[in-house]
Amino acid sequence: MSYLYLFQIGPVQSFIAQARRTQDLLVGSKMLSNLAAAGVRAAQSAPGFKPIFPVLKGNDELPASIPHMFAFLSSDPKPQAVAERVQQAIEARWREYAETVESFMMRKIGCGDWQTVYRRQAYEQQGREFYWVAVAYDSRQHSESYKRARQALNQRKQLRHFPQVEEPGRKCTLTGAQSALPLNWDALREAINDQEASFIRRNESLGSSALIKRLVPSIPSLSADLDLKRFPSTRAIAANKPNLTDDEKLERMGKDVRGYLAILHMDGDRMGQALSGLDSLEKHQRFSAALAQFADEAVPATIQTYGGKAPALIYAGGDDVLALLPLPYVLRCANEIRLVFERMVGAKMSAGIAITPYDLPLDVGLELARKAEKTAKDVYGRNALVFTEAHGTGQLRSAGAHWDEVMGMMEQAQKLFHERHISAKIAYDLQTIAHDMGGDEPKNAYYLAQARAAELRRLIKRRTAEGKPEIPDTFAQAIIDYAEARTWSDAANWLILARFLARSGQPEYDERTPQEAQP
């Protein structure tokens, strides 16, 4: 008899998103992928191993990014033994990181009381999760077998254990959960300040999990293992200047430093339903191969092409994408990613975009992007895009739509605003239409709708810059189509966003990609 195994490790969001620096994000993502890879490699030794996802490439090579959930078949009659080998491999991989960082610390600051706390936190599995199920597999009913595994895993996750953990004293400034290690943080900062990679900031006192993520780039063996590269800071991304990763250099840029960046979170729609509908192992493997190619090849290439000069791809695993981008490029880049996903995978994709000040705590911006992506699925019915713009005052502006409802309007608006072809006041004119002409009320008055459309066309002519040619009516019609389908207030928010993106330091605007536009 064969069994279908489904494994999940985590917690994903807290492990990756507990970050104050872009480097924290990247390291957390890479480490989680490597832990999952260790589990998959251990599973390969099981009798009758057949991968479901991720699938192996040529020469049994794993994809570059391994999702936190993976599945395979095995004919081993003892599922518990298989699961234990997989879990032991994952724990051994984590222990490698923890022990290497501990040795690095001992070389830098010596032994001390900090080791007792470090070892308790790092080696006693605090905060790490491991779930698995195995169901009898029938090759004639592949879809039903996979559905039963998914249901069983969901049921298993409902039985989470909550061990009582004592974490006295000052808490980790990054996670807020573990105790900060009792050590001389000034001495540690001085000891690693000369390193090329990240170091501990003066206001930070970290627990073991946060410290491991922070110090991995400083240790050549771990940095090479994770294939880490220098990552631009949020200020460099906002400025769209990839080579300026040092804060002091950015300080000297003065007014050239742009204040905002975009956090893009994308996720495939109804993927569980799509996977459950695959009625054979071969079809499932082909689907998994398409997801791996999308994540490993298509996403990095698309972000490199459409993401401006300082894009920062954090994670692309299967149908999940997380990236930080300069403002002017985020909409076009997100749209291109979802089009590539449709072509390669045959499924739809939703996105959440958070526009935040560069100095907003990164974990806050990540949460805004996740909530926006969830709104795109739950409120707009998937295949949708939602943006949330966070101002330094704490105010939020947001709007959403299906991709095809808004992209034509936004591409035209961003170009017109960038070329100063039309005044930014047109966006606020839409707010007036919403308030004075029933633009946000149920659309059941034909003549009032015609009046709104006529007023918009009049205002576009009025707001067209002197000496510029008349703006094609396609722009007005795109706004009208969206506003009448949604609300005029939402249309105003989209245009305010377009103006914001267009005036955010983009050196040129044309129909070519940023790379094609280079001399």
Short mmCIF file of C-alpha atoms in Angstrom, two decimals:
data_model
loop_
_atom_site.label_atom_id
_atom_site.label_comp_id
_atom_site.label_asym_id
_atom_site.label_seq_id
_atom_site.Cartn_x
_atom_site.Cartn_y
_atom_site.Cartn_z
CA MET A 1 0.00 0.00 0.00
CA SER A 2 1.16 3.53 -0.76
CA TYR A 3 0.49 6.61 1.35
CA LEU A 4 0.05 10.22 0.35
CA TYR A 5 1.91 12.48 2.76
CA LEU A 6 1.23 16.16 3.33
CA PHE A 7 3.63 18.19 5.50
CA GLN A 8 3.56 21.79 6.67
CA ILE A 9 6.14 23.72 8.66
CA GLY A 10 5.81 27.16 10.17
CA PRO A 11 4.75 29.56 11.43
CA VAL A 12 5.26 31.17 8.03
CA GLN A 13 4.03 34.72 8.50
CA SER A 14 5.64 35.38 11.87
CA PHE A 15 8.94 33.76 10.91
CA ILE A 16 9.27 35.81 7.72
CA ALA A 17 7.39 38.98 8.55
CA GLN A 18 8.92 39.67 11.98
CA ALA A 19 11.40 42.05 10.40
CA ARG A 20 12.74 45.54 10.90
CA ARG A 21 15.11 45.42 7.93
CA THR A 22 14.76 44.16 4.39
CA GLN A 23 17.62 41.76 5.10
CA ASP A 24 15.55 40.19 7.92
CA LEU A 25 12.78 39.48 5.42
CA LEU A 26 15.11 37.85 2.93
CA VAL A 27 16.90 35.72 5.54
CA GLY A 28 13.64 34.52 7.10
CA SER A 29 12.29 33.55 3.69
CA LYS A 30 15.48 31.76 2.65
CA MET A 31 15.78 29.89 5.95
CA LEU A 32 12.20 28.65 5.84
CA SER A 33 12.70 27.45 2.26
CA ASN A 34 15.90 25.63 3.27
CA LEU A 35 14.19 23.96 6.22
CA ALA A 36 11.47 22.69 3.88
CA ALA A 37 14.16 21.55 1.42
CA ALA A 38 15.80 19.49 4.18
CA GLY A 39 12.46 17.79 4.79
CA VAL A 40 11.95 17.00 1.11
CA ARG A 41 15.47 15.58 0.80
CA ALA A 42 14.81 13.31 3.78
CA ALA A 43 11.57 12.15 2.19
CA GLN A 44 13.46 11.15 -0.95
CA SER A 45 15.00 8.26 0.96
CA ALA A 46 11.59 6.74 1.73
CA PRO A 47 10.74 3.57 -0.23
CA GLY A 48 8.71 4.22 -3.37
CA PHE A 49 9.17 8.00 -3.09
CA LYS A 50 7.28 9.98 -5.74
CA PRO A 51 7.09 13.78 -5.43
CA ILE A 52 3.77 15.56 -5.83
CA PHE A 53 4.90 19.09 -4.99
CA PRO A 54 7.41 20.41 -5.31
CA VAL A 55 8.54 18.21 -8.20
CA LEU A 56 12.23 17.60 -8.82
CA LYS A 57 14.08 19.04 -11.76
CA GLY A 58 16.75 17.27 -13.80
CA ASN A 59 19.24 15.17 -11.81
CA ASP A 60 16.79 15.13 -8.88
CA GLU A 61 17.49 18.81 -8.22
CA LEU A 62 15.07 20.72 -6.02
CA PRO A 63 13.52 24.02 -7.13
CA ALA A 64 15.18 27.19 -5.87
CA SER A 65 12.32 27.97 -3.46
CA ILE A 66 10.55 25.21 -1.54
CA PRO A 67 7.08 26.06 -0.18
CA HIS A 68 6.40 25.52 3.50
CA MET A 69 3.90 22.81 2.51
CA PHE A 70 5.02 19.79 0.49
CA ALA A 71 3.54 16.45 -0.56
CA PHE A 72 4.78 13.08 -1.82
CA LEU A 73 3.95 9.38 -2.11
CA SER A 74 5.75 6.53 -0.38
CA SER A 75 5.21 2.78 -0.13
CA ASP A 76 6.79 2.61 3.34
CA PRO A 77 4.31 0.66 5.54
CA LYS A 78 5.18 2.81 8.57
CA PRO A 79 4.05 6.41 7.96
CA GLN A 80 5.05 7.46 11.48
CA ALA A 81 8.67 6.46 10.81
CA VAL A 82 8.72 8.44 7.54
CA ALA A 83 7.30 11.51 9.25
CA GLU A 84 9.85 11.26 12.06
CA ARG A 85 12.74 11.14 9.58
CA VAL A 86 11.40 14.21 7.79
CA GLN A 87 10.90 16.12 11.04
CA GLN A 88 14.34 15.12 12.33
CA ALA A 89 15.95 16.40 9.11
CA ILE A 90 14.17 19.73 9.46
CA GLU A 91 15.16 20.06 13.11
CA ALA A 92 18.76 19.09 12.32
CA ARG A 93 18.90 21.81 9.67
CA TRP A 94 17.61 24.40 12.15
CA ARG A 95 20.12 23.19 14.72
CA GLU A 96 22.93 23.76 12.22
CA TYR A 97 21.94 27.40 11.95
CA ALA A 98 21.57 27.77 15.72
CA GLU A 99 24.87 26.07 16.58
CA THR A 100 26.82 28.00 13.95
CA VAL A 101 25.44 31.30 15.25
CA GLU A 102 26.20 30.29 18.84
CA SER A 103 29.80 29.49 17.90
CA PHE A 104 30.07 32.84 16.10
CA MET A 105 28.78 34.61 19.23
CA MET A 106 31.25 32.80 21.47
CA ARG A 107 34.12 33.92 19.25
CA LYS A 108 32.91 37.51 19.36
CA ILE A 109 31.92 38.01 23.02
CA GLY A 110 32.82 34.78 24.81
CA CYS A 111 30.73 32.52 27.01
CA GLY A 112 28.17 33.79 29.51
CA ASP A 113 24.68 33.55 30.95
CA TRP A 114 23.28 34.38 27.54
CA GLN A 115 24.03 30.81 26.42
CA THR A 116 21.55 29.28 28.87
CA VAL A 117 18.70 31.41 27.49
CA TYR A 118 19.90 31.00 23.91
CA ARG A 119 20.00 27.21 24.10
CA ARG A 120 16.59 27.00 25.73
CA GLN A 121 15.05 29.19 23.08
CA ALA A 122 16.91 27.84 20.07
CA TYR A 123 16.99 24.10 20.77
CA GLU A 124 13.74 23.41 22.58
CA GLN A 125 11.54 24.10 19.55
CA GLN A 126 9.92 27.24 20.92
CA GLY A 127 7.59 28.70 18.33
CA ARG A 128 8.30 26.21 15.53
CA GLU A 129 5.44 24.16 14.12
CA PHE A 130 5.43 20.84 12.28
CA TYR A 131 2.27 19.18 11.01
CA TRP A 132 1.86 16.07 8.89
CA VAL A 133 -0.78 13.59 7.73
CA ALA A 134 -0.65 10.38 5.70
CA VAL A 135 -3.66 8.85 3.96
CA ALA A 136 -4.00 5.64 1.98
CA TYR A 137 -3.39 6.40 -1.67
CA ASP A 138 -5.38 5.04 -4.61
CA SER A 139 -3.85 5.95 -7.99
CA ARG A 140 -7.29 5.51 -9.61
CA GLN A 141 -8.69 8.19 -7.29
CA HIS A 142 -5.79 10.62 -7.02
CA SER A 143 -8.04 13.65 -6.58
CA GLU A 144 -10.03 12.05 -3.77
CA SER A 145 -6.85 10.93 -2.01
CA TYR A 146 -5.43 14.44 -2.13
CA LYS A 147 -8.71 15.96 -0.89
CA ARG A 148 -8.69 13.60 2.09
CA ALA A 149 -5.11 14.58 2.89
CA ARG A 150 -5.97 18.30 2.76
CA GLN A 151 -8.98 17.79 5.01
CA ALA A 152 -6.95 15.72 7.44
CA LEU A 153 -4.21 18.36 7.59
CA ASN A 154 -6.74 21.11 8.24
CA GLN A 155 -8.22 19.04 11.06
CA ARG A 156 -4.76 18.36 12.49
CA LYS A 157 -3.95 22.07 12.52
CA GLN A 158 -7.08 22.72 14.59
CA LEU A 159 -5.47 20.66 17.36
CA ARG A 160 -2.53 23.00 17.88
CA HIS A 161 -0.76 22.57 21.16
CA PHE A 162 -0.01 25.62 23.25
CA PRO A 163 2.88 24.82 25.60
CA GLN A 164 3.33 27.08 28.59
CA VAL A 165 6.58 28.98 28.07
CA GLU A 166 8.22 31.18 30.67
CA GLU A 167 9.98 34.17 29.08
CA PRO A 168 10.82 36.52 31.95
CA GLY A 169 12.49 39.89 31.82
CA ARG A 170 13.01 42.22 28.90
CA LYS A 171 11.43 41.00 25.68
CA CYS A 172 12.98 40.72 22.22
CA THR A 173 12.45 44.04 20.43
CA LEU A 174 11.76 42.22 17.15
CA THR A 175 9.38 39.40 18.07
CA GLY A 176 8.01 40.54 21.44
CA ALA A 177 7.66 36.87 22.40
CA GLN A 178 11.06 35.56 23.49
CA SER A 179 13.17 37.12 26.22
CA ALA A 180 16.05 39.24 25.01
CA LEU A 181 19.34 37.46 25.59
CA PRO A 182 21.13 38.75 28.71
CA LEU A 183 24.33 39.99 27.15
CA ASN A 184 26.29 43.16 26.55
CA TRP A 185 24.67 44.31 23.31
CA ASP A 186 27.07 47.23 22.89
CA ALA A 187 30.00 44.79 22.98
CA LEU A 188 28.32 42.58 20.38
CA ARG A 189 27.60 45.54 18.12
CA GLU A 190 31.22 46.65 18.29
CA ALA A 191 32.43 43.10 17.63
CA ILE A 192 30.46 42.70 14.40
CA ASN A 193 30.35 46.29 13.20
CA ASP A 194 33.16 45.65 10.79
CA GLN A 195 31.24 42.94 9.00
CA GLU A 196 29.92 43.50 5.49
CA ALA A 197 26.44 42.28 6.42
CA SER A 198 23.80 43.57 8.83
CA PHE A 199 24.56 44.30 12.47
CA ILE A 200 22.48 44.95 15.57
CA ARG A 201 21.01 48.42 15.91
CA ARG A 202 21.55 50.37 19.09
CA ASN A 203 17.92 50.18 20.19
CA GLU A 204 17.66 46.42 19.68
CA SER A 205 17.92 43.54 22.15
CA LEU A 206 17.04 40.23 20.52
CA GLY A 207 15.96 36.73 21.40
CA SER A 208 17.56 33.69 19.78
CA SER A 209 15.25 33.41 16.74
CA ALA A 210 15.68 37.06 15.79
CA LEU A 211 19.40 36.96 16.51
CA ILE A 212 19.91 33.91 14.30
CA LYS A 213 18.19 35.62 11.37
CA ARG A 214 20.15 38.82 11.97
CA LEU A 215 23.58 37.18 12.18
CA VAL A 216 23.29 34.63 9.38
CA PRO A 217 24.51 37.17 6.76
CA SER A 218 27.61 37.83 8.91
CA ILE A 219 28.69 34.18 8.79
CA PRO A 220 30.17 33.27 5.37
CA SER A 221 29.26 29.57 5.49
CA LEU A 222 25.58 30.28 6.26
CA SER A 223 25.38 33.23 3.90
CA ALA A 224 26.73 31.08 1.07
CA ASP A 225 24.41 28.21 1.95
CA LEU A 226 21.39 30.52 1.70
CA ASP A 227 22.78 32.25 -1.42
CA LEU A 228 22.37 35.64 0.26
CA LYS A 229 23.23 38.82 -1.59
CA ARG A 230 23.37 42.42 -0.42
CA PHE A 231 19.84 43.69 -0.19
CA PRO A 232 18.76 47.32 -0.69
CA SER A 233 17.30 49.10 2.31
CA THR A 234 13.79 50.51 2.28
CA ARG A 235 15.30 53.96 1.66
CA ALA A 236 17.23 52.69 -1.36
CA ILE A 237 14.09 51.04 -2.77
CA ALA A 238 12.07 54.22 -2.22
CA ALA A 239 14.82 56.20 -3.97
CA ASN A 240 15.00 53.64 -6.81
CA LYS A 241 18.80 53.61 -6.46
CA PRO A 242 20.03 50.00 -6.10
CA ASN A 243 23.69 50.68 -5.37
CA LEU A 244 23.06 52.92 -2.38
CA THR A 245 22.46 50.40 0.38
CA ASP A 246 24.32 52.27 3.10
CA ASP A 247 22.17 54.59 5.19
CA GLU A 248 24.92 57.21 5.49
CA LYS A 249 25.24 57.46 1.71
CA LEU A 250 21.48 57.82 1.47
CA GLU A 251 21.53 60.56 4.10
CA ARG A 252 23.91 62.53 1.88
CA MET A 253 21.43 62.27 -0.98
CA GLY A 254 19.18 64.70 0.85
CA LYS A 255 16.07 65.64 -1.08
CA ASP A 256 16.73 62.96 -3.71
CA VAL A 257 15.60 60.29 -1.27
CA ARG A 258 11.99 59.51 -2.10
CA GLY A 259 9.77 58.92 0.88
CA TYR A 260 7.57 55.97 -0.13
CA LEU A 261 7.86 52.42 -1.40
CA ALA A 262 5.42 49.69 -2.42
CA ILE A 263 5.01 46.30 -0.72
CA LEU A 264 3.51 43.78 -3.13
CA HIS A 265 1.89 40.57 -1.90
CA MET A 266 0.37 38.22 -4.52
CA ASP A 267 -1.30 34.84 -4.18
CA GLY A 268 -2.96 32.41 -6.57
CA ASP A 269 -6.76 32.14 -6.45
CA ARG A 270 -8.60 28.93 -5.52
CA MET A 271 -5.40 26.91 -5.67
CA GLY A 272 -6.72 24.27 -3.28
CA GLN A 273 -9.69 23.77 -5.58
CA ALA A 274 -7.43 23.56 -8.63
CA LEU A 275 -5.13 21.02 -6.97
CA SER A 276 -8.02 18.90 -5.76
CA GLY A 277 -9.36 18.75 -9.31
CA LEU A 278 -6.23 17.09 -10.71
CA ASP A 279 -7.28 13.47 -11.27
CA SER A 280 -3.88 11.81 -11.74
CA LEU A 281 -0.39 11.94 -10.27
CA GLU A 282 1.05 12.92 -13.65
CA LYS A 283 -1.29 15.91 -14.00
CA HIS A 284 -0.48 16.98 -10.44
CA GLN A 285 3.24 16.78 -11.14
CA ARG A 286 2.89 18.82 -14.34
CA PHE A 287 0.94 21.45 -12.43
CA SER A 288 3.62 21.50 -9.72
CA ALA A 289 6.34 21.84 -12.37
CA ALA A 290 4.54 24.87 -13.85
CA LEU A 291 4.34 26.47 -10.39
CA ALA A 292 8.03 25.84 -9.79
CA GLN A 293 9.01 27.34 -13.14
CA PHE A 294 6.81 30.36 -12.45
CA ALA A 295 8.41 30.91 -9.03
CA ASP A 296 12.03 30.11 -9.93
CA GLU A 297 12.26 31.72 -13.36
CA ALA A 298 9.28 33.85 -14.38
CA VAL A 299 8.84 35.93 -11.22
CA PRO A 300 12.50 37.00 -10.83
CA ALA A 301 12.72 37.79 -14.55
CA THR A 302 9.49 39.80 -14.50
CA ILE A 303 10.50 41.80 -11.43
CA GLN A 304 13.92 42.44 -12.93
CA THR A 305 12.30 43.70 -16.15
CA TYR A 306 9.35 45.67 -14.78
CA GLY A 307 10.40 46.48 -11.20
CA GLY A 308 12.58 49.55 -11.77
CA LYS A 309 16.21 49.91 -10.72
CA ALA A 310 15.88 48.75 -7.10
CA PRO A 311 13.36 45.91 -6.87
CA ALA A 312 13.67 43.54 -3.92
CA LEU A 313 12.16 40.09 -4.41
CA ILE A 314 11.69 38.57 -0.96
CA TYR A 315 9.95 35.34 -1.82
CA ALA A 316 8.48 33.48 -4.75
CA GLY A 317 7.30 30.00 -3.86
CA GLY A 318 4.66 28.27 -5.93
CA ASP A 319 1.80 30.75 -6.24
CA ASP A 320 2.98 33.14 -3.51
CA VAL A 321 4.99 36.32 -4.21
CA LEU A 322 6.32 38.99 -1.85
CA ALA A 323 8.38 41.92 -3.14
CA LEU A 324 9.34 45.50 -2.31
CA LEU A 325 9.33 47.88 -5.28
CA PRO A 326 9.87 51.55 -6.15
CA LEU A 327 6.49 53.23 -6.50
CA PRO A 328 6.35 54.08 -10.22
CA TYR A 329 6.72 50.45 -11.30
CA VAL A 330 4.56 48.49 -8.90
CA LEU A 331 1.27 48.43 -10.84
CA ARG A 332 2.78 47.42 -14.16
CA CYS A 333 5.00 44.83 -12.46
CA ALA A 334 2.10 43.29 -10.51
CA ASN A 335 -0.09 43.17 -13.61
CA GLU A 336 2.66 41.47 -15.62
CA ILE A 337 3.20 38.85 -12.88
CA ARG A 338 -0.48 37.91 -12.83
CA LEU A 339 -0.57 37.70 -16.66
CA VAL A 340 2.48 35.43 -16.65
CA PHE A 341 0.84 33.30 -13.94
CA GLU A 342 -2.29 32.90 -16.06
CA ARG A 343 -0.25 31.87 -19.09
CA MET A 344 2.00 29.42 -17.27
CA VAL A 345 -0.29 27.95 -14.62
CA GLY A 346 -3.75 28.53 -16.08
CA ALA A 347 -5.11 30.13 -12.90
CA LYS A 348 -5.95 33.60 -11.64
CA MET A 349 -4.06 35.66 -9.10
CA SER A 350 -4.93 38.41 -6.62
CA ALA A 351 -2.68 41.09 -5.18
CA GLY A 352 -2.45 43.50 -2.29
CA ILE A 353 -0.24 46.58 -2.51
CA ALA A 354 0.70 48.66 0.51
CA ILE A 355 2.13 52.12 -0.22
CA THR A 356 4.06 53.13 2.90
CA PRO A 357 6.65 55.68 4.05
CA TYR A 358 10.12 54.15 3.87
CA ASP A 359 10.53 54.58 7.64
CA LEU A 360 7.24 52.93 8.61
CA PRO A 361 8.03 49.76 10.60
CA LEU A 362 8.39 47.05 7.99
CA ASP A 363 6.20 44.55 9.82
CA VAL A 364 3.35 47.10 9.80
CA GLY A 365 3.66 47.56 6.03
CA LEU A 366 3.74 43.81 5.47
CA GLU A 367 0.55 43.40 7.47
CA LEU A 368 -1.15 46.12 5.40
CA ALA A 369 -0.16 44.32 2.18
CA ARG A 370 -1.46 40.98 3.48
CA LYS A 371 -4.76 42.54 4.54
CA ALA A 372 -5.10 44.20 1.13
CA GLU A 373 -4.51 40.86 -0.62
CA LYS A 374 -7.09 39.17 1.63
CA THR A 375 -9.58 41.95 0.82
CA ALA A 376 -8.97 41.37 -2.89
CA LYS A 377 -10.05 37.76 -2.43
CA ASP A 378 -12.82 38.14 0.16
CA VAL A 379 -14.46 41.41 -0.91
CA TYR A 380 -13.74 41.65 -4.63
CA GLY A 381 -14.15 37.96 -5.40
CA ARG A 382 -10.55 37.13 -6.39
CA ASN A 383 -8.74 37.95 -9.65
CA ALA A 384 -8.49 41.38 -8.09
CA LEU A 385 -6.13 44.08 -6.89
CA VAL A 386 -6.45 46.17 -3.73
CA PHE A 387 -4.12 48.97 -2.70
CA THR A 388 -3.76 50.63 0.68
CA GLU A 389 -1.85 53.88 0.98
CA ALA A 390 -0.52 54.70 4.45
CA HIS A 391 0.44 58.30 5.17
CA GLY A 392 2.82 59.45 7.85
CA THR A 393 -0.19 60.91 9.67
CA GLY A 394 -1.63 57.43 10.13
CA GLN A 395 -4.42 57.92 7.61
CA LEU A 396 -5.21 55.17 5.12
CA ARG A 397 -6.62 55.43 1.60
CA SER A 398 -7.63 52.30 -0.27
CA ALA A 399 -9.55 51.02 -3.27
CA GLY A 400 -9.93 47.75 -5.13
CA ALA A 401 -11.12 46.23 -8.38
CA HIS A 402 -10.75 43.31 -10.71
CA TRP A 403 -7.59 43.67 -12.77
CA ASP A 404 -9.34 44.37 -16.07
CA GLU A 405 -11.60 46.97 -14.49
CA VAL A 406 -8.79 49.26 -13.44
CA MET A 407 -5.51 48.61 -15.27
CA GLY A 408 -6.44 50.46 -18.48
CA MET A 409 -7.56 53.50 -16.49
CA MET A 410 -4.46 53.46 -14.28
CA GLU A 411 -1.95 53.08 -17.11
CA GLN A 412 -3.46 56.08 -18.89
CA ALA A 413 -3.72 58.13 -15.70
CA GLN A 414 -0.16 57.44 -14.56
CA LYS A 415 1.23 58.47 -17.93
CA LEU A 416 -0.89 61.64 -18.12
CA PHE A 417 0.11 62.69 -14.62
CA HIS A 418 3.76 61.94 -15.21
CA GLU A 419 3.79 64.07 -18.38
CA ARG A 420 1.84 66.79 -16.53
CA HIS A 421 -0.70 66.53 -19.30
CA ILE A 422 -3.53 66.84 -16.79
CA SER A 423 -3.87 68.51 -13.41
CA ALA A 424 -3.96 66.36 -10.28
CA LYS A 425 -7.13 68.27 -9.37
CA ILE A 426 -9.09 65.92 -11.64
CA ALA A 427 -8.93 63.25 -8.93
CA TYR A 428 -10.54 65.59 -6.42
CA ASP A 429 -13.13 66.59 -9.03
CA LEU A 430 -14.23 62.96 -8.94
CA GLN A 431 -14.78 63.26 -5.20
CA THR A 432 -17.05 66.23 -5.86
CA ILE A 433 -19.01 64.23 -8.43
CA ALA A 434 -19.38 61.44 -5.87
CA HIS A 435 -20.68 63.85 -3.23
CA ASP A 436 -22.83 66.23 -5.29
CA MET A 437 -24.13 64.01 -8.08
CA GLY A 438 -24.89 60.72 -6.34
CA GLY A 439 -21.76 59.02 -7.58
CA ASP A 440 -21.65 56.61 -4.63
CA GLU A 441 -25.36 55.82 -4.55
CA PRO A 442 -27.10 52.83 -6.21
CA LYS A 443 -26.83 53.35 -9.98
CA ASN A 444 -30.53 53.34 -10.92
CA ALA A 445 -30.93 56.81 -12.46
CA TYR A 446 -30.02 56.80 -16.16
CA TYR A 447 -30.09 60.55 -16.67
CA LEU A 448 -28.02 61.22 -13.55
CA ALA A 449 -25.39 58.77 -14.81
CA GLN A 450 -25.33 60.62 -18.13
CA ALA A 451 -24.91 63.91 -16.26
CA ARG A 452 -21.96 62.50 -14.29
CA ALA A 453 -20.29 61.34 -17.51
CA ALA A 454 -20.81 64.71 -19.20
CA GLU A 455 -19.46 66.55 -16.18
CA LEU A 456 -16.34 64.37 -16.12
CA ARG A 457 -15.65 65.03 -19.81
CA ARG A 458 -16.05 68.78 -19.20
CA LEU A 459 -13.68 68.66 -16.25
CA ILE A 460 -11.04 66.69 -18.16
CA LYS A 461 -10.97 69.40 -20.82
CA ARG A 462 -10.76 72.04 -18.10
CA ARG A 463 -7.90 70.25 -16.31
CA THR A 464 -5.88 69.57 -19.47
CA ALA A 465 -2.63 71.52 -19.29
CA GLU A 466 -2.34 74.55 -21.53
CA GLY A 467 -0.57 73.79 -24.78
CA LYS A 468 -1.12 70.04 -24.47
CA PRO A 469 -3.19 68.12 -27.05
CA GLU A 470 -6.74 67.07 -26.24
CA ILE A 471 -6.86 63.93 -24.11
CA PRO A 472 -8.48 60.96 -25.93
CA ASP A 473 -11.96 60.08 -24.75
CA THR A 474 -10.76 56.58 -23.87
CA PHE A 475 -9.46 58.05 -20.61
CA ALA A 476 -12.83 59.51 -19.63
CA GLN A 477 -14.63 56.34 -20.67
CA ALA A 478 -12.30 54.15 -18.61
CA ILE A 479 -13.02 56.26 -15.53
CA ILE A 480 -16.76 56.24 -16.19
CA ASP A 481 -16.87 52.47 -16.69
CA TYR A 482 -15.09 51.85 -13.41
CA ALA A 483 -16.87 54.54 -11.38
CA GLU A 484 -20.34 53.45 -12.47
CA ALA A 485 -19.51 49.80 -11.76
CA ARG A 486 -17.96 50.59 -8.35
CA THR A 487 -18.11 54.11 -6.91
CA TRP A 488 -16.84 57.52 -7.94
CA SER A 489 -15.04 57.83 -4.61
CA ASP A 490 -13.08 54.67 -5.38
CA ALA A 491 -12.27 56.04 -8.84
CA ALA A 492 -10.99 59.22 -7.17
CA ASN A 493 -8.77 57.15 -4.87
CA TRP A 494 -7.32 55.27 -7.84
CA LEU A 495 -6.50 58.53 -9.63
CA ILE A 496 -4.91 59.98 -6.49
CA LEU A 497 -2.77 56.85 -6.38
CA ALA A 498 -1.88 57.20 -10.07
CA ARG A 499 -0.76 60.78 -9.53
CA PHE A 500 1.27 59.70 -6.49
CA LEU A 501 3.01 56.94 -8.44
CA ALA A 502 3.66 59.20 -11.42
CA ARG A 503 5.40 61.90 -9.36
CA SER A 504 7.64 59.56 -7.36
CA GLY A 505 10.96 60.02 -9.06
CA GLN A 506 10.50 58.02 -12.24
CA PRO A 507 13.23 59.25 -14.64
CA GLU A 508 11.20 58.66 -17.78
CA TYR A 509 7.89 57.24 -18.87
CA ASP A 510 7.45 55.43 -22.14
CA GLU A 511 6.01 52.21 -23.44
CA ARG A 512 9.28 50.32 -23.12
CA THR A 513 10.42 48.39 -20.07
CA PRO A 514 12.88 50.18 -17.75
CA GLN A 515 15.70 48.05 -19.15
CA GLU A 516 14.77 48.74 -22.78
CA ALA A 517 14.74 52.45 -22.03
CA GLN A 518 18.37 52.45 -20.93
CA PRO A 519 20.73 54.16 -23.43
#
